[in-house]
Amino acid sequence: MKMDNSNQWHCTSQNEPRGYIQPQSLDELWFHAGTNCNLRCPFCLEGSKPGDNRIEFLTLTDARRFMDEALEFGVKKFSFTGGEPFVNPEFIQILDYALELRPCLVLTNATEPLMNQIGDVLPLLDRPNSLNFRVSLDHPDPVKHDESRGRGNFRKALATLGRLYREGFGVSIARLMLSGEDSATVDCAYTPYFESAGVPLDLTIIKFPDFHLPGSLPQVAEITETCMTRYLSAEQRDKFMCNFSKMIVRKNGQCGVYACTLVDDVENYDLGKTLHEAMEKRVLLGHHRCYSCFAGGASCSEG
Ligand code: SF4
């Protein structure tokens, strides 16, 4: 989606200066592996599905260039999202290169694309840096999970989660957050499944609110410069992903450096063709998903 680059972007509809983050570091560099996915979940914040190429497959050549550049900024970690990263034909090679440099995190649905390549994934345990997987288990109820992801996919993802853990990889899960939920109770409902998979019962659970489909425009409050200092402390502002991370996104045959993992559907967040260029840019909080960060601290990072 294109947005107006005029004063409207720098100010709210009430003509007040829009809130912003001035990035301070590059602790994490995310890569979008592409919106092609073997599943078709109706709520996917990326709109990913089989054959989708809104965001094209990341190539090894591009990944290497940005990883090498990120080292100059003292990057601590590389993370990968999709789509389903293991659908990308170069993904194993990309991971192989990344793990020579830094610890890595991969977000995955842990179904066939990963299961079918497990023989190529296991040797990655021997690389100098650790590899962690965050597996999507949307609900602690297999029927609800499978309603969106397809029959049998809760069972497959759980089995892959257990296998990865037993083999020695780090694991966590991601789930959907329901409005008004009692989060501790929902988290607790995963315990029997963790037990059966043989993973730690206190496994990290990352929760995501409904971010709406790419290109959607839900009505949320606008964030002004004043809001950022009146309602948030400096410490809270530091925790915004756009303060310490960037995401590489390939569209129309070339890569752009986006402000974070949540805003790749709006061109204003393409901050440049190199990390050096993008790191100089102030991030204006005009995307509806910015309100989730402002109000609830939404973040893809595991810290
Ligand atoms: S969605 Fe959050 S992390 Fe991304 S640009 Fe907006 S405030 Fe920053």
PDB file of N, CA, C and O in Angstrom, residues 63-93:
ATOM      1  N   ALA A  63      20.733 -12.027   1.102  1.00  0.00           N
ATOM      2  CA  ALA A  63      20.875 -12.276   2.542  1.00  0.00           C
ATOM      3  C   ALA A  63      22.323 -12.058   2.985  1.00  0.00           C
ATOM      4  O   ALA A  63      22.588 -11.404   4.003  1.00  0.00           O
ATOM      5  N   ARG A  64      23.253 -12.588   2.213  1.00  0.00           N
ATOM      6  CA  ARG A  64      24.680 -12.455   2.582  1.00  0.00           C
ATOM      7  C   ARG A  64      25.086 -10.991   2.641  1.00  0.00           C
ATOM      8  O   ARG A  64      25.793 -10.573   3.567  1.00  0.00           O
ATOM      9  N   ARG A  65      24.627 -10.224   1.648  1.00  0.00           N
ATOM     10  CA  ARG A  65      25.013  -8.797   1.591  1.00  0.00           C
ATOM     11  C   ARG A  65      24.542  -8.066   2.852  1.00  0.00           C
ATOM     12  O   ARG A  65      25.303  -7.319   3.478  1.00  0.00           O
ATOM     13  N   PHE A  66      23.293  -8.301   3.238  1.00  0.00           N
ATOM     14  CA  PHE A  66      22.775  -7.577   4.408  1.00  0.00           C
ATOM     15  C   PHE A  66      23.356  -8.115   5.717  1.00  0.00           C
ATOM     16  O   PHE A  66      23.553  -7.360   6.670  1.00  0.00           O
ATOM     17  N   MET A  67      23.621  -9.414   5.776  1.00  0.00           N
ATOM     18  CA  MET A  67      24.232  -9.958   7.001  1.00  0.00           C
ATOM     19  C   MET A  67      25.627  -9.361   7.197  1.00  0.00           C
ATOM     20  O   MET A  67      25.991  -8.959   8.305  1.00  0.00           O
ATOM     21  N   ASP A  68      26.363  -9.300   6.113  1.00  0.00           N
ATOM     22  CA  ASP A  68      27.719  -8.740   6.209  1.00  0.00           C
ATOM     23  C   ASP A  68      27.663  -7.270   6.621  1.00  0.00           C
ATOM     24  O   ASP A  68      28.449  -6.813   7.459  1.00  0.00           O
ATOM     25  N   GLU A  69      26.707  -6.538   6.059  1.00  0.00           N
ATOM     26  CA  GLU A  69      26.584  -5.114   6.405  1.00  0.00           C
ATOM     27  C   GLU A  69      26.153  -4.964   7.880  1.00  0.00           C
ATOM     28  O   GLU A  69      26.638  -4.072   8.590  1.00  0.00           O
ATOM     29  N   ALA A  70      25.270  -5.861   8.328  1.00  0.00           N
ATOM     30  CA  ALA A  70      24.763  -5.774   9.709  1.00  0.00           C
ATOM     31  C   ALA A  70      25.876  -5.966  10.738  1.00  0.00           C
ATOM     32  O   ALA A  70      25.811  -5.427  11.850  1.00  0.00           O
ATOM     33  N   LEU A  71      26.903  -6.744  10.384  1.00  0.00           N
ATOM     34  CA  LEU A  71      28.016  -6.947  11.317  1.00  0.00           C
ATOM     35  C   LEU A  71      28.684  -5.616  11.670  1.00  0.00           C
ATOM     36  O   LEU A  71      29.169  -5.432  12.785  1.00  0.00           O
ATOM     37  N   GLU A  72      28.672  -4.691  10.717  1.00  0.00           N
ATOM     38  CA  GLU A  72      29.291  -3.368  10.964  1.00  0.00           C
ATOM     39  C   GLU A  72      28.541  -2.595  12.046  1.00  0.00           C
ATOM     40  O   GLU A  72      29.069  -1.668  12.644  1.00  0.00           O
ATOM     41  N   PHE A  73      27.261  -2.950  12.261  1.00  0.00           N
ATOM     42  CA  PHE A  73      26.462  -2.278  13.299  1.00  0.00           C
ATOM     43  C   PHE A  73      26.432  -3.081  14.602  1.00  0.00           C
ATOM     44  O   PHE A  73      25.653  -2.769  15.503  1.00  0.00           O
ATOM     45  N   GLY A  74      27.200  -4.150  14.654  1.00  0.00           N
ATOM     46  CA  GLY A  74      27.239  -4.953  15.878  1.00  0.00           C
ATOM     47  C   GLY A  74      25.984  -5.777  16.096  1.00  0.00           C
ATOM     48  O   GLY A  74      25.584  -6.034  17.232  1.00  0.00           O
ATOM     49  N   VAL A  75      25.359  -6.225  14.989  1.00  0.00           N
ATOM     50  CA  VAL A  75      24.133  -7.029  15.123  1.00  0.00           C
ATOM     51  C   VAL A  75      24.382  -8.252  16.005  1.00  0.00           C
ATOM     52  O   VAL A  75      25.471  -8.841  15.984  1.00  0.00           O
ATOM     53  N   LYS A  76      23.334  -8.606  16.814  1.00  0.00           N
ATOM     54  CA  LYS A  76      23.518  -9.723  17.755  1.00  0.00           C
ATOM     55  C   LYS A  76      22.799 -10.984  17.305  1.00  0.00           C
ATOM     56  O   LYS A  76      23.071 -12.078  17.823  1.00  0.00           O
ATOM     57  N   LYS A  77      21.832 -10.821  16.373  1.00  0.00           N
ATOM     58  CA  LYS A  77      20.990 -11.969  16.058  1.00  0.00           C
ATOM     59  C   LYS A  77      20.329 -11.779  14.696  1.00  0.00           C
ATOM     60  O   LYS A  77      19.992 -10.651  14.332  1.00  0.00           O
ATOM     61  N   PHE A  78      20.138 -12.883  13.961  1.00  0.00           N
ATOM     62  CA  PHE A  78      19.366 -12.843  12.714  1.00  0.00           C
ATOM     63  C   PHE A  78      18.079 -13.646  12.928  1.00  0.00           C
ATOM     64  O   PHE A  78      18.122 -14.742  13.505  1.00  0.00           O
ATOM     65  N   SER A  79      16.970 -13.099  12.431  1.00  0.00           N
ATOM     66  CA  SER A  79      15.683 -13.780  12.579  1.00  0.00           C
ATOM     67  C   SER A  79      14.983 -13.847  11.234  1.00  0.00           C
ATOM     68  O   SER A  79      15.177 -12.967  10.387  1.00  0.00           O
ATOM     69  N   PHE A  80      14.153 -14.874  11.067  1.00  0.00           N
ATOM     70  CA  PHE A  80      13.533 -15.132   9.766  1.00  0.00           C
ATOM     71  C   PHE A  80      12.049 -15.404   9.944  1.00  0.00           C
ATOM     72  O   PHE A  80      11.638 -16.180  10.813  1.00  0.00           O
ATOM     73  N   THR A  81      11.258 -14.749   9.079  1.00  0.00           N
ATOM     74  CA  THR A  81       9.824 -14.986   9.114  1.00  0.00           C
ATOM     75  C   THR A  81       9.331 -15.192   7.690  1.00  0.00           C
ATOM     76  O   THR A  81      10.080 -15.111   6.724  1.00  0.00           O
ATOM     77  N   GLY A  82       8.034 -15.441   7.531  1.00  0.00           N
ATOM     78  CA  GLY A  82       7.465 -15.623   6.197  1.00  0.00           C
ATOM     79  C   GLY A  82       6.027 -15.134   6.182  1.00  0.00           C
ATOM     80  O   GLY A  82       5.677 -14.254   6.994  1.00  0.00           O
ATOM     81  N   GLY A  83       5.178 -15.772   5.374  1.00  0.00           N
ATOM     82  CA  GLY A  83       5.252 -17.081   4.724  1.00  0.00           C
ATOM     83  C   GLY A  83       5.847 -18.152   5.634  1.00  0.00           C
ATOM     84  O   GLY A  83       5.992 -17.970   6.826  1.00  0.00           O
ATOM     85  N   GLU A  84       6.109 -19.271   4.977  1.00  0.00           N
ATOM     86  CA  GLU A  84       6.810 -20.352   5.667  1.00  0.00           C
ATOM     87  C   GLU A  84       8.249 -20.351   5.129  1.00  0.00           C
ATOM     88  O   GLU A  84       8.470 -20.667   3.952  1.00  0.00           O
ATOM     89  N   PRO A  85       9.223 -19.981   5.957  1.00  0.00           N
ATOM     90  CA  PRO A  85      10.592 -19.867   5.457  1.00  0.00           C
ATOM     91  C   PRO A  85      11.097 -21.107   4.724  1.00  0.00           C
ATOM     92  O   PRO A  85      11.836 -21.000   3.742  1.00  0.00           O
ATOM     93  N   PHE A  86      10.679 -22.306   5.183  1.00  0.00           N
ATOM     94  CA  PHE A  86      11.221 -23.521   4.568  1.00  0.00           C
ATOM     95  C   PHE A  86      10.629 -23.809   3.191  1.00  0.00           C
ATOM     96  O   PHE A  86      11.037 -24.774   2.533  1.00  0.00           O
ATOM     97  N   VAL A  87       9.690 -22.964   2.721  1.00  0.00           N
ATOM     98  CA  VAL A  87       9.213 -23.071   1.336  1.00  0.00           C
ATOM     99  C   VAL A  87      10.221 -22.412   0.391  1.00  0.00           C
ATOM    100  O   VAL A  87      10.301 -22.748  -0.776  1.00  0.00           O
ATOM    101  N   ASN A  88      10.988 -21.468   0.914  1.00  0.00           N
ATOM    102  CA  ASN A  88      11.998 -20.758   0.114  1.00  0.00           C
ATOM    103  C   ASN A  88      13.104 -21.750  -0.289  1.00  0.00           C
ATOM    104  O   ASN A  88      13.731 -22.369   0.573  1.00  0.00           O
ATOM    105  N   PRO A  89      13.354 -21.907  -1.608  1.00  0.00           N
ATOM    106  CA  PRO A  89      14.310 -22.946  -2.047  1.00  0.00           C
ATOM    107  C   PRO A  89      15.748 -22.709  -1.581  1.00  0.00           C
ATOM    108  O   PRO A  89      16.536 -23.645  -1.559  1.00  0.00           O
ATOM    109  N   GLU A  90      16.093 -21.490  -1.187  1.00  0.00           N
ATOM    110  CA  GLU A  90      17.476 -21.230  -0.758  1.00  0.00           C
ATOM    111  C   GLU A  90      17.584 -21.112   0.763  1.00  0.00           C
ATOM    112  O   GLU A  90      18.630 -20.699   1.273  1.00  0.00           O
ATOM    113  N   PHE A  91      16.504 -21.448   1.470  1.00  0.00           N
ATOM    114  CA  PHE A  91      16.495 -21.116   2.897  1.00  0.00           C
ATOM    115  C   PHE A  91      17.558 -21.861   3.709  1.00  0.00           C
ATOM    116  O   PHE A  91      18.185 -21.279   4.596  1.00  0.00           O
ATOM    117  N   ILE A  92      17.764 -23.130   3.417  1.00  0.00           N
ATOM    118  CA  ILE A  92      18.767 -23.873   4.200  1.00  0.00           C
ATOM    119  C   ILE A  92      20.155 -23.244   4.005  1.00  0.00           C
ATOM    120  O   ILE A  92      20.914 -23.063   4.964  1.00  0.00           O
ATOM    121  N   GLN A  93      20.466 -22.862   2.770  1.00  0.00           N
ATOM    122  CA  GLN A  93      21.777 -22.230   2.502  1.00  0.00           C
ATOM    123  C   GLN A  93      21.879 -20.873   3.225  1.00  0.00           C
ATOM    124  O   GLN A  93      22.934 -20.504   3.726  1.00  0.00           O
TER     125      GLN A  93
END
